Amino acid sequence: MAKIIDGKTISMEIKEEVKEQMEKLRQEGKKAALAVIQVGADPASSVYVNNKKKVCAYVGIESLAYELPEETTEEELLALIGKLNGMEECNGILVQLPLPGHINEDKVIDAIDPRKDVDGFHTKNVGALCVGQRAFLPCTPAGIIQLLVRSGIEMEGKECVIVGRSNIVGKPMALLMLRENATVTIAHSRTKNLKELCKRADILIVAMGKPKFIGREYVKEGAVVIDVGIHRNENNKLCGDVDFEDVKDLCSAITPVPGGVGPMTIAMLMKNVHEAVSSAATENGR
Ligand code: GUN
C-alpha cells in the first residue's frame, strides 16, 4: 500500500504558518483584505468561494465579498476591478472562474493589478514564472509542489508526466516542476501513446477532468501519483481522475480525493495574500 499524501494535514500546517505571519503583520499595524468576486450562482463556485471566505477568517484576512448577478456585464465587472485596484486597503483580488459565457475571462484577469493577482493568472505573473522571475504562483500547482516537498519526495532529475494542459494547472505545473529540475512532459487529449508515456513517469500528475480514468495500466511500479481531479461518482461520492483503489498498491505515494490536492489550493491562496501584503508594505517603504 502506498503512502497517502495527506493534503488536509499539510494544508493545515500552511494555514497555521500564514495565521502566525498575519498576526505578526497585525502587530506592526498592517491589515490584509482579499476581494472575492463571484458572478452568477454556479453551485460548485459557491462552495469554493464560501470555503475561501471561511479560511480567510481563520487566518486573519478580511474578505470583501462581491456576489454579482449572472447578467453582470463585462464593463461592470471591469469597473469593479478598476475600483479594487485603486483601493489601498484591498491587497488581493480573486475572480472565481468560470465566468458566464458573455464575459471574456482573459480580459478580466488581465485587468487585475498584477500586484494584487493572488491567483497568479495575470499574463505578467505567468510570464514572470516562465522566465524565472518572482511572481505570484498559481495556487493549485504551487500546492502540489508543497505536497511533494513536505512529504520528502525528491523532484530533481525525476521523470514527471503531467496529464492536462490547462492554464490553471497543467501549464504552470510544468513550469514549477522544471524549476525543481524535474524532466517534464505534458500529455493532453491529443497525445497518442498516453499509457506508455504515463508509465514512464516517476511522478505522475493527473489533471484531465475524467473520473477514474487512470488505472494501474498507466502507472509505473513505485511512482508518485498526484490526482488533481474532483468528481462525484454514481453514488454521489467524491472521486478523482485516478482510480485510487486500482493503483494504490502499485505506486509508492498517492494523493487521495478528497483530502489530497483540493485543500492545498486555498492554503496557497492565503500564502499569496500574505505575500501581497508584505511586498506592498516593502514597495511603499513601510
Ligand atoms: N476556478 C477553479 N479553480 C480556480 C482557482 O484556483 N481560482 C479561481 N479564481 N477560480 C477557479
PDB file of C-alpha atoms and ligand atoms in Angstrom:
ATOM      1  CA  MET A   1       0.000   0.000   0.000  1.00  0.00           C
ATOM      2  CA  ALA A   2       1.322   3.405  -0.995  1.00  0.00           C
ATOM      3  CA  LYS A   3       1.995   6.226   1.408  1.00  0.00           C
ATOM      4  CA  ILE A   4      -1.044   8.516   1.456  1.00  0.00           C
ATOM      5  CA  ILE A   5      -0.051  12.145   0.906  1.00  0.00           C
ATOM      6  CA  ASP A   6      -2.270  13.909   3.424  1.00  0.00           C
ATOM      7  CA  GLY A   7      -3.292  17.255   1.944  1.00  0.00           C
ATOM      8  CA  LYS A   8      -5.582  18.022   4.851  1.00  0.00           C
ATOM      9  CA  THR A   9      -2.736  17.933   7.382  1.00  0.00           C
ATOM     10  CA  ILE A  10      -0.198  19.673   5.124  1.00  0.00           C
ATOM     11  CA  SER A  11      -2.672  22.433   4.187  1.00  0.00           C
ATOM     12  CA  MET A  12      -3.426  22.925   7.890  1.00  0.00           C
ATOM     13  CA  GLU A  13       0.309  23.351   8.582  1.00  0.00           C
ATOM     14  CA  ILE A  14       0.473  26.063   5.911  1.00  0.00           C
ATOM     15  CA  LYS A  15      -2.661  27.804   7.186  1.00  0.00           C
ATOM     16  CA  GLU A  16      -1.173  27.837  10.697  1.00  0.00           C
ATOM     17  CA  GLU A  17       2.043  29.364   9.296  1.00  0.00           C
ATOM     18  CA  VAL A  18       0.080  32.074   7.482  1.00  0.00           C
ATOM     19  CA  LYS A  19      -2.030  32.716  10.593  1.00  0.00           C
ATOM     20  CA  GLU A  20       1.157  33.354  12.574  1.00  0.00           C
ATOM     21  CA  GLN A  21       2.589  35.609   9.857  1.00  0.00           C
ATOM     22  CA  MET A  22      -0.665  37.568   9.709  1.00  0.00           C
ATOM     23  CA  GLU A  23      -0.567  38.010  13.471  1.00  0.00           C
ATOM     24  CA  LYS A  24       2.954  39.473  13.150  1.00  0.00           C
ATOM     25  CA  LEU A  25       1.778  41.905  10.459  1.00  0.00           C
ATOM     26  CA  ARG A  26      -1.102  42.933  12.683  1.00  0.00           C
ATOM     27  CA  GLN A  27       1.324  43.739  15.472  1.00  0.00           C
ATOM     28  CA  GLU A  28       3.100  46.027  13.002  1.00  0.00           C
ATOM     29  CA  GLY A  29      -0.253  47.721  12.371  1.00  0.00           C
ATOM     30  CA  LYS A  30      -0.857  46.150   8.939  1.00  0.00           C
ATOM     31  CA  LYS A  31      -4.100  44.560   7.807  1.00  0.00           C
ATOM     32  CA  ALA A  32      -4.955  42.256   4.936  1.00  0.00           C
ATOM     33  CA  ALA A  33      -8.075  42.049   2.814  1.00  0.00           C
ATOM     34  CA  LEU A  34      -8.949  39.812  -0.114  1.00  0.00           C
ATOM     35  CA  ALA A  35     -11.730  40.720  -2.540  1.00  0.00           C
ATOM     36  CA  VAL A  36     -13.587  37.599  -3.671  1.00  0.00           C
ATOM     37  CA  ILE A  37     -15.780  38.152  -6.723  1.00  0.00           C
ATOM     38  CA  GLN A  38     -18.340  35.630  -7.937  1.00  0.00           C
ATOM     39  CA  VAL A  39     -20.530  36.281 -10.970  1.00  0.00           C
ATOM     40  CA  GLY A  40     -23.663  34.120 -11.104  1.00  0.00           C
ATOM     41  CA  ALA A  41     -24.544  31.324  -8.714  1.00  0.00           C
ATOM     42  CA  ASP A  42     -22.810  28.198 -10.018  1.00  0.00           C
ATOM     43  CA  PRO A  43     -23.192  25.824  -7.027  1.00  0.00           C
ATOM     44  CA  ALA A  44     -19.623  24.450  -7.217  1.00  0.00           C
ATOM     45  CA  SER A  45     -18.220  28.003  -7.379  1.00  0.00           C
ATOM     46  CA  SER A  46     -20.363  29.000  -4.384  1.00  0.00           C
ATOM     47  CA  VAL A  47     -18.848  26.145  -2.348  1.00  0.00           C
ATOM     48  CA  TYR A  48     -15.289  27.202  -3.300  1.00  0.00           C
ATOM     49  CA  VAL A  49     -15.992  30.884  -2.612  1.00  0.00           C
ATOM     50  CA  ASN A  50     -17.543  30.142   0.792  1.00  0.00           C
ATOM     51  CA  ASN A  51     -14.550  27.996   1.732  1.00  0.00           C
ATOM     52  CA  LYS A  52     -12.191  30.795   0.710  1.00  0.00           C
ATOM     53  CA  LYS A  53     -14.079  33.259   2.929  1.00  0.00           C
ATOM     54  CA  LYS A  54     -14.046  30.813   5.861  1.00  0.00           C
ATOM     55  CA  VAL A  55     -10.305  30.194   5.626  1.00  0.00           C
ATOM     56  CA  CYS A  56      -9.658  33.950   5.286  1.00  0.00           C
ATOM     57  CA  ALA A  57     -11.451  34.469   8.596  1.00  0.00           C
ATOM     58  CA  TYR A  58      -9.437  31.635  10.178  1.00  0.00           C
ATOM     59  CA  VAL A  59      -6.019  33.021   9.237  1.00  0.00           C
ATOM     60  CA  GLY A  60      -6.933  36.651   9.952  1.00  0.00           C
ATOM     61  CA  ILE A  61      -7.537  38.024   6.464  1.00  0.00           C
ATOM     62  CA  GLU A  62     -10.617  40.148   5.886  1.00  0.00           C
ATOM     63  CA  SER A  63     -12.684  39.030   2.900  1.00  0.00           C
ATOM     64  CA  LEU A  64     -14.571  41.557   0.801  1.00  0.00           C
ATOM     65  CA  ALA A  65     -17.340  39.532  -0.844  1.00  0.00           C
ATOM     66  CA  TYR A  66     -18.848  40.601  -4.170  1.00  0.00           C
ATOM     67  CA  GLU A  67     -21.675  38.327  -5.294  1.00  0.00           C
ATOM     68  CA  LEU A  68     -22.780  39.683  -8.645  1.00  0.00           C
ATOM     69  CA  PRO A  69     -25.768  38.533 -10.702  1.00  0.00           C
ATOM     70  CA  GLU A  70     -25.333  36.319 -13.766  1.00  0.00           C
ATOM     71  CA  GLU A  71     -26.376  39.261 -16.025  1.00  0.00           C
ATOM     72  CA  THR A  72     -23.460  41.461 -14.860  1.00  0.00           C
ATOM     73  CA  THR A  73     -21.799  42.949 -17.940  1.00  0.00           C
ATOM     74  CA  GLU A  74     -18.104  42.754 -18.707  1.00  0.00           C
ATOM     75  CA  GLU A  75     -17.910  46.552 -18.356  1.00  0.00           C
ATOM     76  CA  GLU A  76     -19.460  46.415 -14.869  1.00  0.00           C
ATOM     77  CA  LEU A  77     -17.029  43.712 -13.771  1.00  0.00           C
ATOM     78  CA  LEU A  78     -14.055  45.618 -15.224  1.00  0.00           C
ATOM     79  CA  ALA A  79     -15.240  48.756 -13.425  1.00  0.00           C
ATOM     80  CA  LEU A  80     -15.340  46.880 -10.089  1.00  0.00           C
ATOM     81  CA  ILE A  81     -11.834  45.518 -10.671  1.00  0.00           C
ATOM     82  CA  GLY A  82     -10.626  49.028 -11.509  1.00  0.00           C
ATOM     83  CA  LYS A  83     -12.060  50.290  -8.234  1.00  0.00           C
ATOM     84  CA  LEU A  84     -10.457  47.449  -6.229  1.00  0.00           C
ATOM     85  CA  ASN A  85      -7.099  48.022  -7.983  1.00  0.00           C
ATOM     86  CA  GLY A  86      -7.152  51.553  -6.622  1.00  0.00           C
ATOM     87  CA  MET A  87      -8.238  50.639  -3.093  1.00  0.00           C
ATOM     88  CA  GLU A  88      -5.188  50.593  -0.838  1.00  0.00           C
ATOM     89  CA  GLU A  89      -6.987  48.525   1.806  1.00  0.00           C
ATOM     90  CA  CYS A  90      -7.627  45.720  -0.724  1.00  0.00           C
ATOM     91  CA  ASN A  91      -4.495  43.575  -1.055  1.00  0.00           C
ATOM     92  CA  GLY A  92      -5.697  40.759  -3.275  1.00  0.00           C
ATOM     93  CA  ILE A  93      -8.371  40.306  -5.941  1.00  0.00           C
ATOM     94  CA  LEU A  94      -9.811  36.922  -6.832  1.00  0.00           C
ATOM     95  CA  VAL A  95     -12.375  36.456  -9.590  1.00  0.00           C
ATOM     96  CA  GLN A  96     -13.866  32.986  -9.288  1.00  0.00           C
ATOM     97  CA  LEU A  97     -13.766  31.097 -12.597  1.00  0.00           C
ATOM     98  CA  PRO A  98     -15.528  30.087 -14.754  1.00  0.00           C
ATOM     99  CA  LEU A  99     -17.258  33.358 -15.642  1.00  0.00           C
ATOM    100  CA  PRO A 100     -20.545  33.429 -17.599  1.00  0.00           C
ATOM    101  CA  GLY A 101     -20.048  32.991 -21.352  1.00  0.00           C
ATOM    102  CA  HIS A 102     -20.691  36.653 -22.249  1.00  0.00           C
ATOM    103  CA  ILE A 103     -17.638  37.804 -20.239  1.00  0.00           C
ATOM    104  CA  ASN A 104     -14.118  37.488 -21.624  1.00  0.00           C
ATOM    105  CA  GLU A 105     -12.098  35.765 -18.884  1.00  0.00           C
ATOM    106  CA  ASP A 106      -8.692  36.713 -20.296  1.00  0.00           C
ATOM    107  CA  LYS A 107      -9.643  40.376 -20.391  1.00  0.00           C
ATOM    108  CA  VAL A 108     -10.937  40.261 -16.814  1.00  0.00           C
ATOM    109  CA  ILE A 109      -7.833  38.508 -15.464  1.00  0.00           C
ATOM    110  CA  ASP A 110      -5.518  40.971 -17.179  1.00  0.00           C
ATOM    111  CA  ALA A 111      -7.483  43.914 -15.756  1.00  0.00           C
ATOM    112  CA  ILE A 112      -6.382  42.899 -12.228  1.00  0.00           C
ATOM    113  CA  ASP A 113      -3.339  44.789 -10.941  1.00  0.00           C
ATOM    114  CA  PRO A 114      -0.612  42.074 -11.170  1.00  0.00           C
ATOM    115  CA  ARG A 115       0.485  43.015  -7.617  1.00  0.00           C
ATOM    116  CA  LYS A 116      -3.000  42.002  -6.387  1.00  0.00           C
ATOM    117  CA  ASP A 117      -3.309  38.920  -8.623  1.00  0.00           C
ATOM    118  CA  VAL A 118      -3.169  36.352  -5.814  1.00  0.00           C
ATOM    119  CA  ASP A 119      -4.429  33.601  -8.163  1.00  0.00           C
ATOM    120  CA  GLY A 120      -1.267  34.058 -10.271  1.00  0.00           C
ATOM    121  CA  PHE A 121      -3.310  34.069 -13.511  1.00  0.00           C
ATOM    122  CA  HIS A 122      -2.332  37.506 -14.920  1.00  0.00           C
ATOM    123  CA  THR A 123      -0.162  37.232 -18.061  1.00  0.00           C
ATOM    124  CA  LYS A 124       2.516  39.275 -16.277  1.00  0.00           C
ATOM    125  CA  ASN A 125       2.725  36.756 -13.421  1.00  0.00           C
ATOM    126  CA  VAL A 126       2.580  33.797 -15.819  1.00  0.00           C
ATOM    127  CA  GLY A 127       5.371  35.360 -17.907  1.00  0.00           C
ATOM    128  CA  ALA A 128       7.460  36.110 -14.821  1.00  0.00           C
ATOM    129  CA  LEU A 129       7.124  32.487 -13.684  1.00  0.00           C
ATOM    130  CA  CYS A 130       8.082  31.333 -17.173  1.00  0.00           C
ATOM    131  CA  VAL A 131      11.369  33.268 -17.198  1.00  0.00           C
ATOM    132  CA  GLY A 132      12.184  32.546 -13.552  1.00  0.00           C
ATOM    133  CA  GLN A 133      11.345  35.943 -12.041  1.00  0.00           C
ATOM    134  CA  ARG A 134       9.486  36.496  -8.793  1.00  0.00           C
ATOM    135  CA  ALA A 135       5.742  36.099  -9.286  1.00  0.00           C
ATOM    136  CA  PHE A 136       2.542  35.056  -7.606  1.00  0.00           C
ATOM    137  CA  LEU A 137       2.366  31.309  -8.182  1.00  0.00           C
ATOM    138  CA  PRO A 138      -0.929  29.731  -9.239  1.00  0.00           C
ATOM    139  CA  CYS A 139      -2.328  28.100  -6.124  1.00  0.00           C
ATOM    140  CA  THR A 140      -3.071  24.515  -7.192  1.00  0.00           C
ATOM    141  CA  PRO A 141       0.309  23.784  -8.843  1.00  0.00           C
ATOM    142  CA  ALA A 142       2.166  25.588  -6.050  1.00  0.00           C
ATOM    143  CA  GLY A 143       0.199  23.492  -3.562  1.00  0.00           C
ATOM    144  CA  ILE A 144       1.296  20.304  -5.336  1.00  0.00           C
ATOM    145  CA  ILE A 145       4.955  21.361  -5.038  1.00  0.00           C
ATOM    146  CA  GLN A 146       4.373  21.874  -1.296  1.00  0.00           C
ATOM    147  CA  LEU A 147       2.771  18.413  -1.000  1.00  0.00           C
ATOM    148  CA  LEU A 148       5.844  16.862  -2.623  1.00  0.00           C
ATOM    149  CA  VAL A 149       8.408  18.919  -0.670  1.00  0.00           C
ATOM    150  CA  ARG A 150       6.705  18.399   2.680  1.00  0.00           C
ATOM    151  CA  SER A 151       6.355  14.651   2.005  1.00  0.00           C
ATOM    152  CA  GLY A 152      10.096  14.415   1.357  1.00  0.00           C
ATOM    153  CA  ILE A 153       9.672  13.461  -2.308  1.00  0.00           C
ATOM    154  CA  GLU A 154      12.701  14.384  -4.425  1.00  0.00           C
ATOM    155  CA  MET A 155      11.895  16.041  -7.787  1.00  0.00           C
ATOM    156  CA  GLU A 156      15.347  16.765  -9.199  1.00  0.00           C
ATOM    157  CA  GLY A 157      16.174  14.577 -12.193  1.00  0.00           C
ATOM    158  CA  LYS A 158      12.859  12.710 -11.929  1.00  0.00           C
ATOM    159  CA  GLU A 159      10.715  11.966 -14.939  1.00  0.00           C
ATOM    160  CA  CYS A 160       7.480  13.890 -14.437  1.00  0.00           C
ATOM    161  CA  VAL A 161       4.456  13.435 -16.689  1.00  0.00           C
ATOM    162  CA  ILE A 162       1.587  15.912 -16.378  1.00  0.00           C
ATOM    163  CA  VAL A 163      -1.736  14.921 -17.951  1.00  0.00           C
ATOM    164  CA  GLY A 164      -3.660  18.101 -18.842  1.00  0.00           C
ATOM    165  CA  ARG A 165      -2.562  21.431 -20.315  1.00  0.00           C
ATOM    166  CA  SER A 166      -4.900  23.991 -18.728  1.00  0.00           C
ATOM    167  CA  ASN A 167      -3.700  27.483 -17.881  1.00  0.00           C
ATOM    168  CA  ILE A 168      -4.706  26.939 -14.237  1.00  0.00           C
ATOM    169  CA  VAL A 169      -2.982  23.598 -13.622  1.00  0.00           C
ATOM    170  CA  GLY A 170      -1.135  21.766 -16.425  1.00  0.00           C
ATOM    171  CA  LYS A 171       0.988  24.542 -17.926  1.00  0.00           C
ATOM    172  CA  PRO A 172       2.086  26.249 -14.694  1.00  0.00           C
ATOM    173  CA  MET A 173       2.636  22.818 -13.116  1.00  0.00           C
ATOM    174  CA  ALA A 174       5.132  22.041 -15.860  1.00  0.00           C
ATOM    175  CA  LEU A 175       6.991  25.319 -15.208  1.00  0.00           C
ATOM    176  CA  LEU A 176       7.136  24.668 -11.461  1.00  0.00           C
ATOM    177  CA  MET A 177       8.378  21.093 -11.917  1.00  0.00           C
ATOM    178  CA  LEU A 178      11.039  22.413 -14.319  1.00  0.00           C
ATOM    179  CA  ARG A 179      12.083  24.906 -11.656  1.00  0.00           C
ATOM    180  CA  GLU A 180      12.549  21.892  -9.346  1.00  0.00           C
ATOM    181  CA  ASN A 181      14.814  20.331 -12.009  1.00  0.00           C
ATOM    182  CA  ALA A 182      12.456  17.523 -12.997  1.00  0.00           C
ATOM    183  CA  THR A 183      12.322  16.328 -16.607  1.00  0.00           C
ATOM    184  CA  VAL A 184       8.835  17.284 -17.704  1.00  0.00           C
ATOM    185  CA  THR A 185       6.387  16.027 -20.316  1.00  0.00           C
ATOM    186  CA  ILE A 186       2.880  17.413 -20.781  1.00  0.00           C
ATOM    187  CA  ALA A 187       0.295  14.995 -22.177  1.00  0.00           C
ATOM    188  CA  HIS A 188      -3.172  16.035 -23.319  1.00  0.00           C
ATOM    189  CA  SER A 189      -6.302  14.857 -25.123  1.00  0.00           C
ATOM    190  CA  ARG A 190      -4.466  14.526 -28.457  1.00  0.00           C
ATOM    191  CA  THR A 191      -1.483  12.615 -27.055  1.00  0.00           C
ATOM    192  CA  LYS A 192      -1.196   9.336 -28.947  1.00  0.00           C
ATOM    193  CA  ASN A 193       0.616   6.955 -26.595  1.00  0.00           C
ATOM    194  CA  LEU A 194      -0.803   8.115 -23.257  1.00  0.00           C
ATOM    195  CA  LYS A 195      -0.431   4.775 -21.449  1.00  0.00           C
ATOM    196  CA  GLU A 196       3.207   4.276 -22.424  1.00  0.00           C
ATOM    197  CA  LEU A 197       4.016   7.901 -21.630  1.00  0.00           C
ATOM    198  CA  CYS A 198       2.377   7.809 -18.180  1.00  0.00           C
ATOM    199  CA  LYS A 199       4.070   4.517 -17.403  1.00  0.00           C
ATOM    200  CA  ARG A 200       7.466   6.219 -17.747  1.00  0.00           C
ATOM    201  CA  ALA A 201       6.671   8.715 -15.016  1.00  0.00           C
ATOM    202  CA  ASP A 202       8.398   8.731 -11.630  1.00  0.00           C
ATOM    203  CA  ILE A 203       5.919  11.469 -10.726  1.00  0.00           C
ATOM    204  CA  LEU A 204       2.550  11.354 -12.485  1.00  0.00           C
ATOM    205  CA  ILE A 205       0.330  14.433 -12.106  1.00  0.00           C
ATOM    206  CA  VAL A 206      -3.177  13.992 -13.460  1.00  0.00           C
ATOM    207  CA  ALA A 207      -5.431  16.958 -14.226  1.00  0.00           C
ATOM    208  CA  MET A 208      -7.525  15.727 -17.135  1.00  0.00           C
ATOM    209  CA  GLY A 209     -11.045  16.031 -15.715  1.00  0.00           C
ATOM    210  CA  LYS A 210     -12.140  12.424 -16.390  1.00  0.00           C
ATOM    211  CA  PRO A 211     -13.389  10.423 -13.388  1.00  0.00           C
ATOM    212  CA  LYS A 212     -11.229   7.371 -12.502  1.00  0.00           C
ATOM    213  CA  PHE A 213      -9.587   7.398 -15.931  1.00  0.00           C
ATOM    214  CA  ILE A 214      -6.086   6.483 -14.780  1.00  0.00           C
ATOM    215  CA  GLY A 215      -5.873   2.834 -13.739  1.00  0.00           C
ATOM    216  CA  ARG A 216      -2.841   0.640 -12.971  1.00  0.00           C
ATOM    217  CA  GLU A 217      -2.005   0.167 -16.654  1.00  0.00           C
ATOM    218  CA  TYR A 218      -0.895   3.851 -16.684  1.00  0.00           C
ATOM    219  CA  VAL A 219       1.280   3.683 -13.582  1.00  0.00           C
ATOM    220  CA  LYS A 220       4.879   2.527 -13.136  1.00  0.00           C
ATOM    221  CA  GLU A 221       5.620   0.494 -10.012  1.00  0.00           C
ATOM    222  CA  GLY A 222       6.873   2.828  -7.288  1.00  0.00           C
ATOM    223  CA  ALA A 223       5.639   6.021  -8.980  1.00  0.00           C
ATOM    224  CA  VAL A 224       4.266   9.010  -7.061  1.00  0.00           C
ATOM    225  CA  VAL A 225       0.710   9.797  -8.221  1.00  0.00           C
ATOM    226  CA  ILE A 226      -0.870  13.222  -7.764  1.00  0.00           C
ATOM    227  CA  ASP A 227      -4.587  13.443  -8.561  1.00  0.00           C
ATOM    228  CA  VAL A 228      -5.968  16.924  -9.286  1.00  0.00           C
ATOM    229  CA  GLY A 229      -9.413  15.730 -10.444  1.00  0.00           C
ATOM    230  CA  ILE A 230     -12.561  16.018  -8.372  1.00  0.00           C
ATOM    231  CA  HIS A 231     -15.865  14.488  -9.432  1.00  0.00           C
ATOM    232  CA  ARG A 232     -18.971  12.905  -7.943  1.00  0.00           C
ATOM    233  CA  ASN A 233     -19.364   9.249  -8.860  1.00  0.00           C
ATOM    234  CA  GLU A 234     -22.619   7.334  -9.451  1.00  0.00           C
ATOM    235  CA  ASN A 235     -23.130   7.014  -5.660  1.00  0.00           C
ATOM    236  CA  ASN A 236     -22.620  10.760  -5.177  1.00  0.00           C
ATOM    237  CA  LYS A 237     -19.208  10.113  -3.558  1.00  0.00           C
ATOM    238  CA  LEU A 238     -16.175  12.225  -4.448  1.00  0.00           C
ATOM    239  CA  CYS A 239     -13.537  10.666  -6.690  1.00  0.00           C
ATOM    240  CA  GLY A 240     -10.577  11.850  -8.737  1.00  0.00           C
ATOM    241  CA  ASP A 241      -9.159  11.322 -12.235  1.00  0.00           C
ATOM    242  CA  VAL A 242      -7.228   8.350 -10.829  1.00  0.00           C
ATOM    243  CA  ASP A 243      -8.797   5.019  -9.901  1.00  0.00           C
ATOM    244  CA  PHE A 244      -7.366   5.100  -6.366  1.00  0.00           C
ATOM    245  CA  GLU A 245      -8.270   1.511  -5.414  1.00  0.00           C
ATOM    246  CA  ASP A 246      -6.763   0.156  -8.616  1.00  0.00           C
ATOM    247  CA  VAL A 247      -3.376   1.898  -8.332  1.00  0.00           C
ATOM    248  CA  LYS A 248      -2.827   2.268  -4.574  1.00  0.00           C
ATOM    249  CA  ASP A 249      -0.765  -0.916  -4.117  1.00  0.00           C
ATOM    250  CA  LEU A 250       1.360  -0.193  -7.199  1.00  0.00           C
ATOM    251  CA  CYS A 251       2.588   3.345  -6.509  1.00  0.00           C
ATOM    252  CA  SER A 252       4.873   4.494  -3.677  1.00  0.00           C
ATOM    253  CA  ALA A 253       2.789   7.554  -2.726  1.00  0.00           C
ATOM    254  CA  ILE A 254      -0.587   8.920  -3.788  1.00  0.00           C
ATOM    255  CA  THR A 255      -2.928  11.817  -3.016  1.00  0.00           C
ATOM    256  CA  PRO A 256      -6.476  10.803  -2.062  1.00  0.00           C
ATOM    257  CA  VAL A 257      -9.655  12.536  -3.280  1.00  0.00           C
ATOM    258  CA  PRO A 258     -10.937  14.210  -1.215  1.00  0.00           C
ATOM    259  CA  GLY A 259      -8.153  15.313   1.139  1.00  0.00           C
ATOM    260  CA  GLY A 260      -5.213  15.470  -1.274  1.00  0.00           C
ATOM    261  CA  VAL A 261      -4.636  18.376  -3.680  1.00  0.00           C
ATOM    262  CA  GLY A 262      -8.006  20.080  -3.001  1.00  0.00           C
ATOM    263  CA  PRO A 263      -7.283  21.613   0.424  1.00  0.00           C
ATOM    264  CA  MET A 264      -3.883  22.891  -0.775  1.00  0.00           C
ATOM    265  CA  THR A 265      -5.335  25.440  -3.221  1.00  0.00           C
ATOM    266  CA  ILE A 266      -6.902  27.629  -0.539  1.00  0.00           C
ATOM    267  CA  ALA A 267      -3.878  27.323   1.765  1.00  0.00           C
ATOM    268  CA  MET A 268      -1.610  28.602  -1.044  1.00  0.00           C
ATOM    269  CA  LEU A 269      -4.077  31.406  -1.791  1.00  0.00           C
ATOM    270  CA  MET A 270      -3.721  32.558   1.826  1.00  0.00           C
ATOM    271  CA  LYS A 271       0.071  32.424   1.434  1.00  0.00           C
ATOM    272  CA  ASN A 272      -0.209  34.624  -1.671  1.00  0.00           C
ATOM    273  CA  VAL A 273      -2.379  37.173   0.134  1.00  0.00           C
ATOM    274  CA  HIS A 274       0.196  37.382   2.918  1.00  0.00           C
ATOM    275  CA  GLU A 275       2.883  37.841   0.259  1.00  0.00           C
ATOM    276  CA  ALA A 276       0.818  40.626  -1.376  1.00  0.00           C
ATOM    277  CA  VAL A 277       0.534  42.489   1.929  1.00  0.00           C
ATOM    278  CA  SER A 278       4.178  42.160   2.873  1.00  0.00           C
ATOM    279  CA  SER A 279       5.524  43.096  -0.584  1.00  0.00           C
ATOM    280  CA  ALA A 280       3.141  46.083  -0.875  1.00  0.00           C
ATOM    281  CA  ALA A 281       4.459  47.223   2.503  1.00  0.00           C
ATOM    282  CA  THR A 282       8.056  46.971   1.221  1.00  0.00           C
ATOM    283  CA  GLU A 283       7.233  48.797  -2.007  1.00  0.00           C
ATOM    284  CA  ASN A 284       5.699  51.688  -0.092  1.00  0.00           C
ATOM    285  CA  GLY A 285       8.662  51.831   2.257  1.00  0.00           C
ATOM    286  CA  ARG A 286       6.510  50.924   5.246  1.00  0.00           C
TER     287      ARG A 286
HETATM  288  N1  GUN B   1     -11.881  28.007 -10.567  1.00  0.00           N
HETATM  289  C1  GUN B   1     -11.328  26.785 -10.393  1.00  0.00           C
HETATM  290  N2  GUN B   1     -10.146  26.894  -9.754  1.00  0.00           N
HETATM  291  C2  GUN B   1      -9.949  28.202  -9.529  1.00  0.00           C
HETATM  292  C3  GUN B   1      -8.909  28.935  -8.897  1.00  0.00           C
HETATM  293  O1  GUN B   1      -7.892  28.399  -8.428  1.00  0.00           O
HETATM  294  N3  GUN B   1      -9.089  30.277  -8.840  1.00  0.00           N
HETATM  295  C4  GUN B   1     -10.176  30.887  -9.363  1.00  0.00           C
HETATM  296  N4  GUN B   1     -10.254  32.211  -9.278  1.00  0.00           N
HETATM  297  N5  GUN B   1     -11.163  30.245  -9.951  1.00  0.00           N
HETATM  298  C5  GUN B   1     -11.048  28.904 -10.031  1.00  0.00           C
END
